[in-house]
Amino acid sequence: MSAARSALLPDTALSDTRALAEQLSAQLSPSALQWLSGYLAGAAAHKRPLDADSSASDSLPVTSTATVLYGSQTGNAKRAAEQLAQRLGAEGVAVNLHRTDAYPVRQLKQETQLYVVISTQGEGEPPDDARAFMDFLMSRRAPKLPELRYAVLALGDSSYPDFCVIGRRIDARLSELGATAMHPRGEADVDIETVAEPWLDAVLAQARQQTGAAQTTPLASVTPLRTATPSRHSRERPFAAEVLGNQRISGRDSLSEVRHIELSLEGSGLAYAPGDAIGVWPRQSPALVEAVLQGTGLDGDTQVEHKGERLALADWLGQRRELTRLTRPLLAAQAERGDHAALKQMLGPDQRDALARTLDEWQLLDLLQHHPAEWDAPALVAALRPLAPRMYSIASSPLMHEDEAHLTVAHLQRGHGAAARWGVASRFLSQVEEGAQVPVFIESNERFRLPADDGRDIIMIGPGTGVAPFRAFVQQRQLTAARGRQWLFFGHRHRRDDFLYQNEWLAAHQAGALKLDVAFSRDQTDKLYVQQRMSEHGAALYDWIENGAHVYVCGDALRMARDVHATLLAIAQRHGSKSTEDAHAWLDALAADGRYARDVY
């Protein structure tokens, strides 16, 4: 601060201002702080300077107000939205940042500048926190929006057929309601930055032009306040976590190999809460890399330069590229290079089911074997999607296991010998030895948190490895002497080989700290699943929920989570005497209140 400015702001005022800022930073959430930083930047642009020469204020830009909405299942859309809000604030735009389930939809008709960052999940579904917003926007209740200017950044995964479909639907619906697009929709794959960064630069250039900031002295960059010193490690700068233990916890006769892995976070500065996830940067199996090189006839020692980086082809394939997930763009490239009519037909609009099966069941090796084509090394590197980290729910409480994070990992594998196919991260983690290092970071999951009131009951539904976060929940509530009851529904194939963490659950149950219901689908003639156990106890489940219990679901999104959702609706209709419409409204209200949370994948 200049001497002239300091003279006009007494030391006591500076002290009071600093104290107020510190108090706010300690009390507000990161999202609220992001909004506040943008708001203050906009307010500062409107203020007349405090010095005697007030004429300079006439040249300051006129600011606008923008709303940034995000819907995020894994945190990617949230990060992109926060970055957008911060950078808009630095351009002198007052910003309101909202998660979609916290946005008052009645405000939509008053908006004039709206940015939407939204992901698509599974088979064309919105993230959980955006379901109610999507229902409103697509309904007859949505208002006409002739004054609204908007931009959409859609996030998705091109290994699914409905790539970015939620962003496309929002874009089309806003246009249908009379709004005007400020910038073409961005569609980002899992290598988000490739699309997101140019899109952000473009919309920020428009914001700068609108506020007139390009013709004036730029405002100081706004840095959001934080409640604590952040770790120096992140998704872009992962921590090399030492493996403390790697133990198989499924029986030797189990059809699935499930491993309990313990990682050291000592010295990392990384902190997590129960419900959060660990992001793991895997490496491809050397055997798979060699098989791909043989399948393409390429030399792994060939040097390839791509986007300013030069590596041997084998290193690109082993460390930087997806080999176990196919994408629609890759199928299209293979079809063109090999002139494969069957592949081209599969990409047609009437072949969605066949495309979905191929993307789900095939890997790069299958594509190379069934539909060969000529590739050169640079073209192959450019066509393959960048390798992305994999997320695993943390299966430990930081109170019980200080400076550690535990994972529950199912080794995804099908076939044997030369026909064997596996998941990249589960293969990597299943084979990592004690003492080795794994690149990791923490992925916060604010929507999957224990109740702030420890007197609330919790209902946990987690078949298979979906039980992982509930191990953290039970440990945390044990050490904090939580007063609320706990009810776990767990399911798998066989009790003898697949009862993950059996001793821990039984000990908690016998101590009266855990109500436990299990379903082992293959231990009887008729298959039995957790949703059937839920139906059997429907009256008690409904009573728990009506008396304030929080419901958590973790696991497979495409089948289990849908079946559990349908079961909860049926329970509300049967034991709450609700109509179909009222049951849906009841469950939506639970979700909006944070009492129905899902961590599904």
Coordinates of N, CA and C in Angstrom, one line a residue, residues 340-452:
H340 N -13.0 -50.0 -41.9 CA -13.8 -51.1 -41.4 C -15.3 -50.7 -41.4
A341 N -16.0 -51.3 -42.3 CA -17.4 -51.0 -42.4 C -18.2 -51.3 -41.1
A342 N -17.8 -52.4 -40.5 CA -18.6 -52.8 -39.2 C -18.4 -51.7 -38.1
L343 N -17.2 -51.2 -38.0 CA -17.0 -50.2 -37.0 C -17.7 -48.9 -37.4
K344 N -17.7 -48.5 -38.6 CA -18.4 -47.3 -39.1 C -19.9 -47.5 -38.8
Q345 N -20.4 -48.7 -39.0 CA -21.9 -48.9 -38.8 C -22.2 -48.8 -37.3
M346 N -21.3 -49.3 -36.5 CA -21.5 -49.2 -35.0 C -21.6 -47.8 -34.5
L347 N -20.9 -46.9 -35.2 CA -20.9 -45.5 -34.7 C -22.2 -44.7 -35.2
G348 N -23.0 -45.4 -35.9 CA -24.3 -44.8 -36.4 C -25.3 -44.5 -35.3
P349 N -26.2 -43.6 -35.5 CA -27.2 -43.2 -34.5 C -28.1 -44.4 -34.0
D350 N -28.3 -45.4 -34.8 CA -29.2 -46.5 -34.5 C -28.5 -47.7 -33.8
Q351 N -27.2 -47.5 -33.5 CA -26.4 -48.6 -32.9 C -25.9 -48.3 -31.5
R352 N -26.7 -47.5 -30.8 CA -26.2 -47.1 -29.4 C -25.9 -48.3 -28.5
D353 N -26.8 -49.3 -28.5 CA -26.5 -50.4 -27.6 C -25.3 -51.2 -28.0
A354 N -25.0 -51.4 -29.3 CA -23.8 -52.1 -29.7 C -22.6 -51.3 -29.4
L355 N -22.7 -50.0 -29.5 CA -21.5 -49.1 -29.2 C -21.3 -49.2 -27.7
A356 N -22.3 -49.1 -26.9 CA -22.2 -49.2 -25.4 C -21.5 -50.4 -25.0
R357 N -21.9 -51.6 -25.6 CA -21.3 -52.9 -25.2 C -19.8 -52.9 -25.6
T358 N -19.5 -52.4 -26.8 CA -18.1 -52.4 -27.2 C -17.2 -51.5 -26.3
L359 N -17.7 -50.3 -26.0 CA -17.0 -49.4 -25.1 C -16.8 -50.0 -23.7
D360 N -17.8 -50.8 -23.3 CA -17.7 -51.4 -22.0 C -16.8 -52.6 -21.9
E361 N -16.9 -53.4 -23.0 CA -16.2 -54.8 -22.9 C -14.9 -54.8 -23.6
W362 N -14.6 -54.0 -24.6 CA -13.4 -54.0 -25.3 C -12.3 -53.1 -24.7
Q363 N -11.1 -53.5 -24.9 CA -9.9 -52.6 -24.7 C -9.2 -52.4 -26.0
L364 N -8.1 -51.6 -25.9 CA -7.3 -51.3 -27.1 C -6.8 -52.6 -27.8
L365 N -6.4 -53.5 -27.0 CA -5.9 -54.8 -27.6 C -7.0 -55.5 -28.5
D366 N -8.2 -55.5 -27.9 CA -9.3 -56.1 -28.7 C -9.6 -55.4 -30.0
L367 N -9.5 -54.1 -29.9 CA -9.7 -53.3 -31.1 C -8.7 -53.6 -32.2
L368 N -7.4 -53.6 -31.7 CA -6.3 -53.9 -32.7 C -6.4 -55.3 -33.3
Q369 N -6.9 -56.3 -32.5 CA -7.0 -57.6 -33.0 C -8.1 -57.9 -33.9
H370 N -9.3 -57.3 -33.6 CA -10.5 -57.5 -34.4 C -10.6 -56.6 -35.6
H371 N -10.0 -55.4 -35.5 CA -10.1 -54.4 -36.6 C -8.7 -53.7 -36.8
P372 N -7.7 -54.4 -37.3 CA -6.4 -53.9 -37.4 C -6.3 -52.7 -38.3
A373 N -5.4 -51.8 -38.1 CA -5.2 -50.6 -38.9 C -3.7 -50.2 -38.7
E374 N -3.2 -49.4 -39.7 CA -1.9 -48.9 -39.7 C -1.8 -47.6 -38.9
W375 N -0.8 -47.6 -37.9 CA -0.6 -46.4 -37.1 C 0.9 -46.1 -37.2
D376 N 1.2 -44.8 -37.1 CA 2.6 -44.4 -36.8 C 2.6 -43.9 -35.4
A377 N 3.8 -43.8 -34.8 CA 3.9 -43.6 -33.4 C 3.2 -42.2 -33.0
P378 N 3.6 -41.1 -33.7 CA 3.0 -39.8 -33.3 C 1.5 -39.8 -33.4
A379 N 0.9 -40.4 -34.4 CA -0.5 -40.4 -34.6 C -1.2 -41.2 -33.5
L380 N -0.6 -42.4 -33.1 CA -1.2 -43.2 -32.0 C -1.2 -42.4 -30.7
V381 N -0.1 -41.8 -30.4 CA 0.0 -41.0 -29.1 C -1.1 -39.9 -29.1
A382 N -1.3 -39.3 -30.2 CA -2.3 -38.2 -30.3 C -3.7 -38.7 -30.2
A383 N -3.9 -39.9 -30.8 CA -5.3 -40.5 -30.8 C -5.7 -41.1 -29.5
L384 N -4.8 -41.6 -28.7 CA -5.1 -42.2 -27.4 C -5.4 -41.1 -26.4
R385 N -6.4 -41.4 -25.5 CA -6.7 -40.4 -24.5 C -5.7 -40.4 -23.4
P386 N -5.3 -39.2 -22.8 CA -4.4 -39.2 -21.7 C -4.8 -40.0 -20.5
L387 N -3.9 -40.7 -19.9 CA -4.2 -41.5 -18.7 C -4.7 -40.6 -17.6
A388 N -5.8 -41.0 -17.0 CA -6.4 -40.2 -15.9 C -6.3 -40.9 -14.6
P389 N -6.3 -40.2 -13.5 CA -6.2 -40.8 -12.2 C -7.5 -41.6 -11.9
R390 N -7.5 -42.6 -11.0 CA -8.7 -43.3 -10.6 C -8.9 -43.0 -9.1
M391 N -10.2 -42.8 -8.8 CA -10.6 -42.4 -7.4 C -11.1 -43.7 -6.6
Y392 N -10.6 -43.7 -5.3 CA -11.0 -44.8 -4.4 C -11.5 -44.1 -3.1
S393 N -12.7 -44.5 -2.7 CA -13.2 -44.1 -1.4 C -12.2 -44.5 -0.3
I394 N -11.9 -43.6 0.6 CA -11.0 -43.9 1.7 C -11.7 -44.8 2.7
A395 N -11.0 -45.9 3.1 CA -11.6 -46.8 4.0 C -11.1 -46.8 5.4
S396 N -10.7 -45.6 5.9 CA -10.1 -45.4 7.2 C -10.5 -44.0 7.8
S397 N -10.5 -44.0 9.1 CA -10.7 -42.7 9.8 C -9.3 -42.1 10.1
P398 N -9.1 -40.8 9.8 CA -7.9 -40.2 10.2 C -7.6 -40.1 11.7
L399 N -8.7 -40.2 12.5 CA -8.5 -40.2 13.9 C -8.0 -41.6 14.4
M400 N -8.4 -42.7 13.7 CA -7.9 -44.0 14.1 C -6.5 -44.3 13.5
H401 N -6.3 -43.8 12.2 CA -5.1 -44.2 11.5 C -4.4 -42.9 11.1
E402 N -3.7 -42.2 12.0 CA -3.1 -40.9 11.7 C -2.0 -41.1 10.7
D403 N -2.0 -40.1 9.7 CA -1.0 -40.1 8.6 C -1.1 -41.4 7.8
E404 N -2.3 -42.0 7.7 CA -2.5 -43.1 6.8 C -3.8 -43.0 6.1
A405 N -3.9 -43.6 4.9 CA -5.2 -43.8 4.2 C -5.3 -45.2 3.7
H406 N -6.4 -45.8 4.0 CA -6.6 -47.2 3.6 C -7.6 -47.3 2.4
L407 N -7.3 -48.2 1.5 CA -8.1 -48.4 0.3 C -8.6 -49.8 0.2
T408 N -9.8 -50.0 -0.4 CA -10.4 -51.3 -0.6 C -10.5 -51.5 -2.1
V409 N -9.7 -52.3 -2.7 CA -9.5 -52.3 -4.2 C -9.9 -53.7 -4.7
A410 N -10.8 -53.8 -5.6 CA -11.2 -55.0 -6.4 C -10.3 -55.0 -7.6
H411 N -9.5 -56.1 -7.8 CA -8.8 -56.2 -9.0 C -9.7 -56.6 -10.2
L412 N -9.9 -55.7 -11.1 CA -10.8 -55.9 -12.2 C -10.1 -56.7 -13.3
Q413 N -10.6 -57.9 -13.5 CA -9.9 -58.8 -14.5 C -10.9 -59.7 -15.1
R414 N -10.8 -59.9 -16.4 CA -11.6 -61.0 -17.1 C -10.6 -61.7 -18.1
G415 N -10.9 -62.9 -18.3 CA -10.1 -63.7 -19.2 C -8.8 -64.2 -18.6
H416 N -8.1 -65.0 -19.3 CA -6.8 -65.6 -18.8 C -5.8 -65.6 -19.9
G417 N -4.6 -65.7 -19.5 CA -3.5 -65.8 -20.5 C -3.4 -64.6 -21.4
A418 N -3.2 -64.9 -22.7 CA -3.1 -63.8 -23.7 C -4.4 -63.0 -23.8
A419 N -5.5 -63.6 -23.4 CA -6.8 -63.0 -23.5 C -7.2 -62.2 -22.3
A420 N -6.3 -62.2 -21.3 CA -6.6 -61.5 -20.0 C -6.7 -60.0 -20.3
R421 N -7.7 -59.3 -19.6 CA -7.9 -57.9 -19.6 C -8.1 -57.4 -18.2
W422 N -7.6 -56.3 -17.8 CA -7.8 -55.8 -16.5 C -7.9 -54.3 -16.4
G423 N -8.3 -53.8 -15.3 CA -8.4 -52.4 -15.0 C -7.0 -51.8 -14.7
V424 N -6.7 -50.7 -15.2 CA -5.3 -50.2 -15.1 C -4.9 -49.9 -13.6
A425 N -5.7 -49.2 -12.9 CA -5.4 -48.9 -11.5 C -5.5 -50.1 -10.6
S426 N -6.5 -50.9 -10.8 CA -6.6 -52.0 -9.9 C -5.5 -53.0 -10.1
R427 N -5.1 -53.1 -11.4 CA -3.9 -54.0 -11.7 C -2.6 -53.4 -11.0
F428 N -2.5 -52.2 -11.2 CA -1.3 -51.5 -10.6 C -1.3 -51.6 -9.1
L429 N -2.4 -51.4 -8.4 CA -2.4 -51.4 -7.0 C -2.4 -52.9 -6.5
S430 N -2.9 -53.8 -7.2 CA -2.9 -55.2 -6.7 C -1.5 -55.8 -6.7
Q431 N -0.6 -55.2 -7.6 CA 0.7 -55.8 -7.7 C 1.8 -54.9 -7.0
V432 N 1.4 -53.8 -6.4 CA 2.4 -52.9 -5.8 C 2.8 -53.6 -4.5
E433 N 4.1 -53.5 -4.2 CA 4.7 -54.2 -3.0 C 4.9 -53.2 -1.9
E434 N 4.9 -53.7 -0.7 CA 5.2 -52.9 0.5 C 6.5 -52.2 0.3
G435 N 6.5 -50.9 0.7 CA 7.8 -50.2 0.5 C 7.8 -49.4 -0.8
A436 N 7.0 -49.8 -1.8 CA 6.9 -49.0 -3.0 C 6.2 -47.7 -2.8
Q437 N 6.2 -46.9 -3.8 CA 5.5 -45.6 -3.7 C 4.4 -45.5 -4.8
V438 N 3.3 -44.9 -4.3 CA 2.2 -44.7 -5.2 C 1.8 -43.2 -5.3
P439 N 1.7 -42.6 -6.5 CA 1.4 -41.1 -6.6 C -0.1 -40.9 -6.3
V440 N -0.4 -40.1 -5.2 CA -1.8 -39.9 -4.8 C -2.1 -38.5 -4.5
F441 N -3.3 -38.2 -4.4 CA -3.8 -36.9 -3.9 C -5.2 -37.1 -3.3
I442 N -5.7 -36.1 -2.5 CA -7.0 -36.2 -1.9 C -8.0 -35.6 -2.7
E443 N -9.1 -36.2 -2.9 CA -10.3 -35.7 -3.6 C -11.4 -35.5 -2.6
S444 N -11.7 -34.3 -2.2 CA -12.7 -34.0 -1.2 C -14.1 -34.3 -1.8
N445 N -15.0 -34.8 -0.9 CA -16.4 -35.2 -1.3 C -17.3 -34.6 -0.3
E446 N -17.6 -33.3 -0.4 CA -18.4 -32.5 0.5 C -19.8 -33.1 0.7
R447 N -20.3 -33.7 -0.3 CA -21.7 -34.2 -0.3 C -21.8 -35.6 0.4
F448 N -20.7 -36.2 0.8 CA -20.7 -37.5 1.4 C -20.0 -37.4 2.8
R449 N -20.7 -36.7 3.7 CA -20.1 -36.4 5.0 C -21.0 -37.0 6.1
L450 N -20.4 -37.4 7.2 CA -21.2 -37.7 8.3 C -22.0 -36.5 8.8
P451 N -23.1 -36.8 9.5 CA -24.0 -35.6 10.0 C -23.2 -34.8 11.0
A452 N -23.3 -33.5 10.9 CA -22.7 -32.6 11.9 C -23.2 -32.9 13.3

